[in-house]
Amino acid sequence: MKILVVEDEEGLREALIRTLSGEGYLADGAETGDEGYTLICTGLYDLVLLDIMLPVYDGLEVLRRIRNQGIDVPVIMLTARSTLDDKVTGMDLGADDYLTKPFAMPELLARIRMVSRRGTGTVTDSRLRTGDLILDTQTYTLSCSNNSRSVRLGAKEYQLMEYLMRNADQVLSREQITQRVWGYDADAEYNNVDVYVSFLRKKIKFVQSESKISSVRGVGYELEASAT
Ligand code: CA
């Protein structure tokens, strides 16, 4: 799962990114309202932590703009302000939750788990299902609904598999995949994508799934989910 932290206070932003990475999330940061807005519009993020007091334009304006664009990514507002007005405005604009600074990291992590469970209709408990494939988001285990075989995925394999499953039957470009799995600033070569796709293909075959990752020449890959 990939999280964007929009927070202009560098110390807090870096601490959040460190904590989230330590918990196995992928996290990127943005410093200003417009930078945050631009990154959210890439569609690469599953959840946004959004500060209210930001340079250029504030978090409420970011939220207003993304909801007007029809972007329904879950958003947790972070703010030093604890006024009821801000909270009401944020919720009216479509924030999913609200945390007043200073907050404890375990509290934030609990809210993230709650909001991300609420946000995606396809997650049942900790399991993501697409076609006959089942990905356990806690144990990183891939299995197939038609038999009892399962296989453990490495961290990058898991991130790639989750991304493919959440976007099944859609073509994802190598560039999208690289940004998503290796990070926005990563120099990761596109080759990595091909290598990890080949790992995943072997594992999909091992669990005897009828789903497959197909190559789309010159573009990227697509998970063709089996009929269930
Ligand atoms: Ca701020």
Short mmCIF file of C-alpha atoms and ligand atoms in Angstrom, two decimals:
data_model
loop_
_atom_site.label_atom_id
_atom_site.label_comp_id
_atom_site.label_asym_id
_atom_site.label_seq_id
_atom_site.Cartn_x
_atom_site.Cartn_y
_atom_site.Cartn_z
CA MET A 1 0.00 0.00 0.00
CA LYS A 2 1.35 3.40 -0.96
CA ILE A 3 0.79 6.49 1.19
CA LEU A 4 1.40 10.16 0.39
CA VAL A 5 2.34 12.44 3.29
CA VAL A 6 1.49 16.09 2.52
CA GLU A 7 3.12 18.04 5.32
CA ASP A 8 5.29 21.16 5.15
CA GLU A 9 7.06 20.61 8.50
CA GLU A 10 10.11 18.70 7.36
CA GLY A 11 10.81 16.97 10.69
CA LEU A 12 7.30 15.62 10.99
CA ARG A 13 7.12 14.64 7.31
CA GLU A 14 10.37 12.68 7.53
CA ALA A 15 9.32 11.04 10.82
CA LEU A 16 6.01 9.96 9.28
CA ILE A 17 7.71 8.55 6.19
CA ARG A 18 10.21 6.64 8.38
CA THR A 19 7.47 5.23 10.59
CA LEU A 20 5.30 4.21 7.64
CA SER A 21 8.24 2.58 5.85
CA GLY A 22 9.07 0.68 9.04
CA GLU A 23 5.51 -0.66 9.02
CA GLY A 24 5.90 -1.96 5.49
CA TYR A 25 4.06 0.84 3.68
CA LEU A 26 5.55 2.69 0.75
CA ALA A 27 5.54 6.41 1.53
CA ASP A 28 6.33 9.58 -0.40
CA GLY A 29 6.25 13.17 0.82
CA ALA A 30 4.99 16.49 -0.53
CA GLU A 31 5.62 19.92 1.01
CA THR A 32 3.00 22.19 -0.44
CA GLY A 33 -0.67 22.05 -1.35
CA ASP A 34 -0.02 22.18 -5.08
CA GLU A 35 2.72 19.55 -4.96
CA GLY A 36 0.42 17.29 -2.94
CA TYR A 37 -2.45 17.85 -5.36
CA THR A 38 -0.27 17.02 -8.38
CA LEU A 39 1.00 13.81 -6.80
CA ILE A 40 -2.47 12.69 -5.69
CA CYS A 41 -3.68 13.18 -9.28
CA THR A 42 -1.14 10.60 -10.50
CA GLY A 43 -3.42 7.97 -8.96
CA LEU A 44 -0.43 6.20 -7.44
CA TYR A 45 -1.54 6.49 -3.82
CA ASP A 46 -3.91 4.36 -1.76
CA LEU A 47 -4.15 6.80 1.12
CA VAL A 48 -3.21 10.43 1.81
CA LEU A 49 -2.16 12.04 5.09
CA LEU A 50 -3.01 15.67 4.53
CA ASP A 51 -1.95 18.56 6.75
CA ILE A 52 -4.31 21.57 6.76
CA MET A 53 -1.89 24.48 7.13
CA LEU A 54 0.23 24.23 3.98
CA PRO A 55 2.04 26.70 1.69
CA VAL A 56 0.57 27.71 -1.70
CA TYR A 57 -2.87 26.41 -0.82
CA ASP A 58 -4.09 24.61 2.23
CA GLY A 59 -5.15 21.03 2.83
CA LEU A 60 -8.86 21.83 2.71
CA GLU A 61 -8.36 23.29 -0.76
CA VAL A 62 -6.39 20.19 -1.84
CA LEU A 63 -9.23 18.02 -0.58
CA ARG A 64 -11.85 20.17 -2.33
CA ARG A 65 -9.94 19.93 -5.62
CA ILE A 66 -9.39 16.18 -5.57
CA ARG A 67 -12.99 15.40 -4.62
CA ASN A 68 -14.18 17.75 -7.40
CA GLN A 69 -12.04 15.68 -9.78
CA GLY A 70 -13.84 12.57 -8.59
CA ILE A 71 -10.69 11.18 -6.91
CA ASP A 72 -11.91 9.10 -4.00
CA VAL A 73 -8.61 8.12 -2.37
CA PRO A 74 -9.03 7.87 1.42
CA VAL A 75 -7.75 11.01 3.19
CA ILE A 76 -6.79 11.48 6.82
CA MET A 77 -6.48 15.17 7.73
CA LEU A 78 -3.65 16.14 10.10
CA THR A 79 -3.74 19.50 11.80
CA ALA A 80 -2.50 21.58 14.67
CA ARG A 81 -5.84 23.31 14.69
CA SER A 82 -8.40 21.60 16.81
CA THR A 83 -11.29 23.87 16.01
CA LEU A 84 -14.57 22.21 15.32
CA ASP A 85 -15.03 24.35 12.20
CA ASP A 86 -12.03 22.84 10.43
CA LYS A 87 -13.09 19.36 11.36
CA VAL A 88 -16.61 19.90 10.09
CA THR A 89 -15.34 21.51 6.86
CA GLY A 90 -12.88 18.65 6.29
CA MET A 91 -15.53 15.99 6.83
CA ASP A 92 -18.00 17.87 4.62
CA LEU A 93 -15.39 17.96 1.87
CA GLY A 94 -14.96 14.19 2.08
CA ALA A 95 -12.10 13.54 4.53
CA ASP A 96 -12.25 10.02 5.94
CA ASP A 97 -10.72 10.79 9.31
CA TYR A 98 -9.10 13.55 11.27
CA LEU A 99 -6.14 13.66 13.68
CA THR A 100 -5.13 16.62 15.82
CA LYS A 101 -1.40 17.23 16.34
CA PRO A 102 0.43 16.16 18.35
CA PHE A 103 -0.66 12.57 17.90
CA ALA A 104 1.02 9.31 18.81
CA MET A 105 2.27 7.16 15.93
CA PRO A 106 0.36 4.04 17.09
CA GLU A 107 -2.84 6.09 17.00
CA LEU A 108 -2.09 7.20 13.44
CA LEU A 109 -1.27 3.63 12.36
CA ALA A 110 -4.54 2.38 13.84
CA ARG A 111 -6.48 5.06 11.92
CA ILE A 112 -4.64 4.16 8.70
CA ARG A 113 -5.59 0.50 9.09
CA MET A 114 -9.20 1.43 9.81
CA VAL A 115 -9.56 3.88 6.91
CA SER A 116 -7.82 1.58 4.41
CA ARG A 117 -10.11 -1.30 5.34
CA ARG A 118 -13.12 0.93 4.89
CA GLY A 119 -11.79 2.36 1.60
CA THR A 120 -11.58 -0.80 -0.47
CA GLY A 121 -14.58 -2.97 -1.10
CA THR A 122 -12.49 -5.90 -2.32
CA VAL A 123 -10.66 -6.50 0.95
CA THR A 124 -12.20 -9.18 3.14
CA ASP A 125 -10.33 -9.35 6.43
CA SER A 126 -6.74 -9.13 5.35
CA ARG A 127 -7.32 -10.86 2.03
CA LEU A 128 -7.49 -9.24 -1.36
CA ARG A 129 -9.33 -11.32 -3.95
CA THR A 130 -9.15 -10.96 -7.73
CA GLY A 131 -10.41 -13.76 -9.94
CA ASP A 132 -9.16 -17.01 -8.41
CA LEU A 133 -6.19 -15.28 -6.76
CA ILE A 134 -6.08 -14.48 -3.07
CA LEU A 135 -3.38 -12.23 -1.63
CA ASP A 136 -3.04 -12.08 2.11
CA THR A 137 -1.99 -8.52 2.94
CA GLN A 138 -0.69 -9.49 6.39
CA THR A 139 1.39 -12.56 5.57
CA TYR A 140 2.25 -11.66 1.94
CA THR A 141 0.96 -15.07 0.89
CA LEU A 142 -0.47 -15.71 -2.56
CA SER A 143 -2.94 -18.54 -2.98
CA CYS A 144 -5.57 -19.75 -5.39
CA SER A 145 -9.21 -20.31 -4.43
CA ASN A 146 -9.36 -23.60 -6.37
CA ASN A 147 -6.73 -25.51 -4.38
CA SER A 148 -4.76 -25.41 -1.17
CA ARG A 149 -1.43 -24.31 -2.58
CA SER A 150 0.08 -21.08 -1.37
CA VAL A 151 3.37 -19.29 -1.71
CA ARG A 152 5.04 -16.50 0.19
CA LEU A 153 5.99 -13.36 -1.78
CA GLY A 154 9.00 -11.12 -1.21
CA ALA A 155 8.33 -7.45 -0.36
CA LYS A 156 8.66 -6.13 -3.92
CA GLU A 157 6.82 -9.10 -5.39
CA TYR A 158 4.02 -8.40 -2.94
CA GLN A 159 3.84 -4.68 -3.82
CA LEU A 160 3.75 -5.53 -7.52
CA MET A 161 1.14 -8.29 -7.08
CA GLU A 162 -1.08 -6.05 -4.96
CA TYR A 163 -0.90 -3.28 -7.57
CA LEU A 164 -1.73 -5.69 -10.42
CA MET A 165 -4.63 -7.23 -8.48
CA ARG A 166 -6.14 -3.87 -7.52
CA ASN A 167 -6.00 -2.91 -11.21
CA ALA A 168 -6.88 -6.25 -12.75
CA ASP A 169 -7.81 -6.29 -16.44
CA GLN A 170 -6.20 -2.90 -16.98
CA VAL A 171 -2.94 -2.29 -18.75
CA LEU A 172 -0.31 -0.77 -16.47
CA SER A 173 2.74 0.80 -18.07
CA ARG A 174 6.24 -0.12 -16.96
CA GLU A 175 6.65 3.47 -15.82
CA GLN A 176 3.52 3.36 -13.65
CA ILE A 177 4.65 0.10 -12.14
CA THR A 178 8.17 1.38 -11.48
CA GLN A 179 6.89 4.52 -9.76
CA ARG A 180 4.41 2.57 -7.75
CA VAL A 181 6.61 -0.27 -6.57
CA TRP A 182 10.07 1.31 -6.48
CA GLY A 183 9.03 4.84 -5.53
CA TYR A 184 8.49 8.14 -7.20
CA ASP A 185 12.16 9.19 -7.27
CA ALA A 186 13.56 5.75 -7.81
CA ASP A 187 16.14 5.19 -10.52
CA ALA A 188 14.94 1.62 -10.66
CA GLU A 189 15.37 0.38 -14.17
CA TYR A 190 12.37 -0.80 -16.06
CA ASN A 191 14.18 -4.13 -16.29
CA ASN A 192 13.28 -4.70 -12.67
CA VAL A 193 9.65 -4.78 -13.66
CA ASP A 194 10.28 -7.56 -16.18
CA VAL A 195 12.33 -9.53 -13.68
CA TYR A 196 9.68 -9.30 -10.95
CA VAL A 197 6.87 -10.09 -13.37
CA SER A 198 8.72 -13.27 -14.27
CA PHE A 199 9.01 -14.17 -10.55
CA LEU A 200 5.29 -13.58 -10.09
CA ARG A 201 4.38 -15.61 -13.15
CA LYS A 202 6.24 -18.57 -11.67
CA LYS A 203 4.37 -18.17 -8.38
CA ILE A 204 0.99 -17.80 -10.08
CA LYS A 205 1.77 -20.98 -11.96
CA PHE A 206 2.87 -22.69 -8.75
CA VAL A 207 -0.49 -22.03 -7.05
CA GLN A 208 -2.18 -23.32 -10.22
CA SER A 209 -4.21 -20.19 -10.78
CA GLU A 210 -5.90 -19.62 -14.12
CA SER A 211 -5.18 -15.91 -13.89
CA LYS A 212 -2.14 -14.64 -15.74
CA ILE A 213 0.03 -11.61 -16.23
CA SER A 214 0.16 -10.80 -19.90
CA SER A 215 2.64 -8.53 -21.62
CA VAL A 216 1.27 -5.69 -23.66
CA ARG A 217 3.92 -5.04 -26.26
CA GLY A 218 5.64 -1.67 -25.93
CA VAL A 219 3.49 -0.66 -22.96
CA GLY A 220 3.59 -2.88 -19.91
CA TYR A 221 1.57 -5.57 -18.22
CA GLU A 222 -1.94 -6.55 -17.36
CA LEU A 223 -3.27 -9.07 -14.87
CA GLU A 224 -5.95 -11.07 -16.61
CA ALA A 225 -8.06 -12.32 -13.76
CA SER A 226 -9.70 -15.70 -14.22
CA ALA A 227 -13.47 -15.94 -14.03
CA THR A 228 -14.39 -16.96 -10.51
CA CA B 1 1.64 22.66 8.33
#
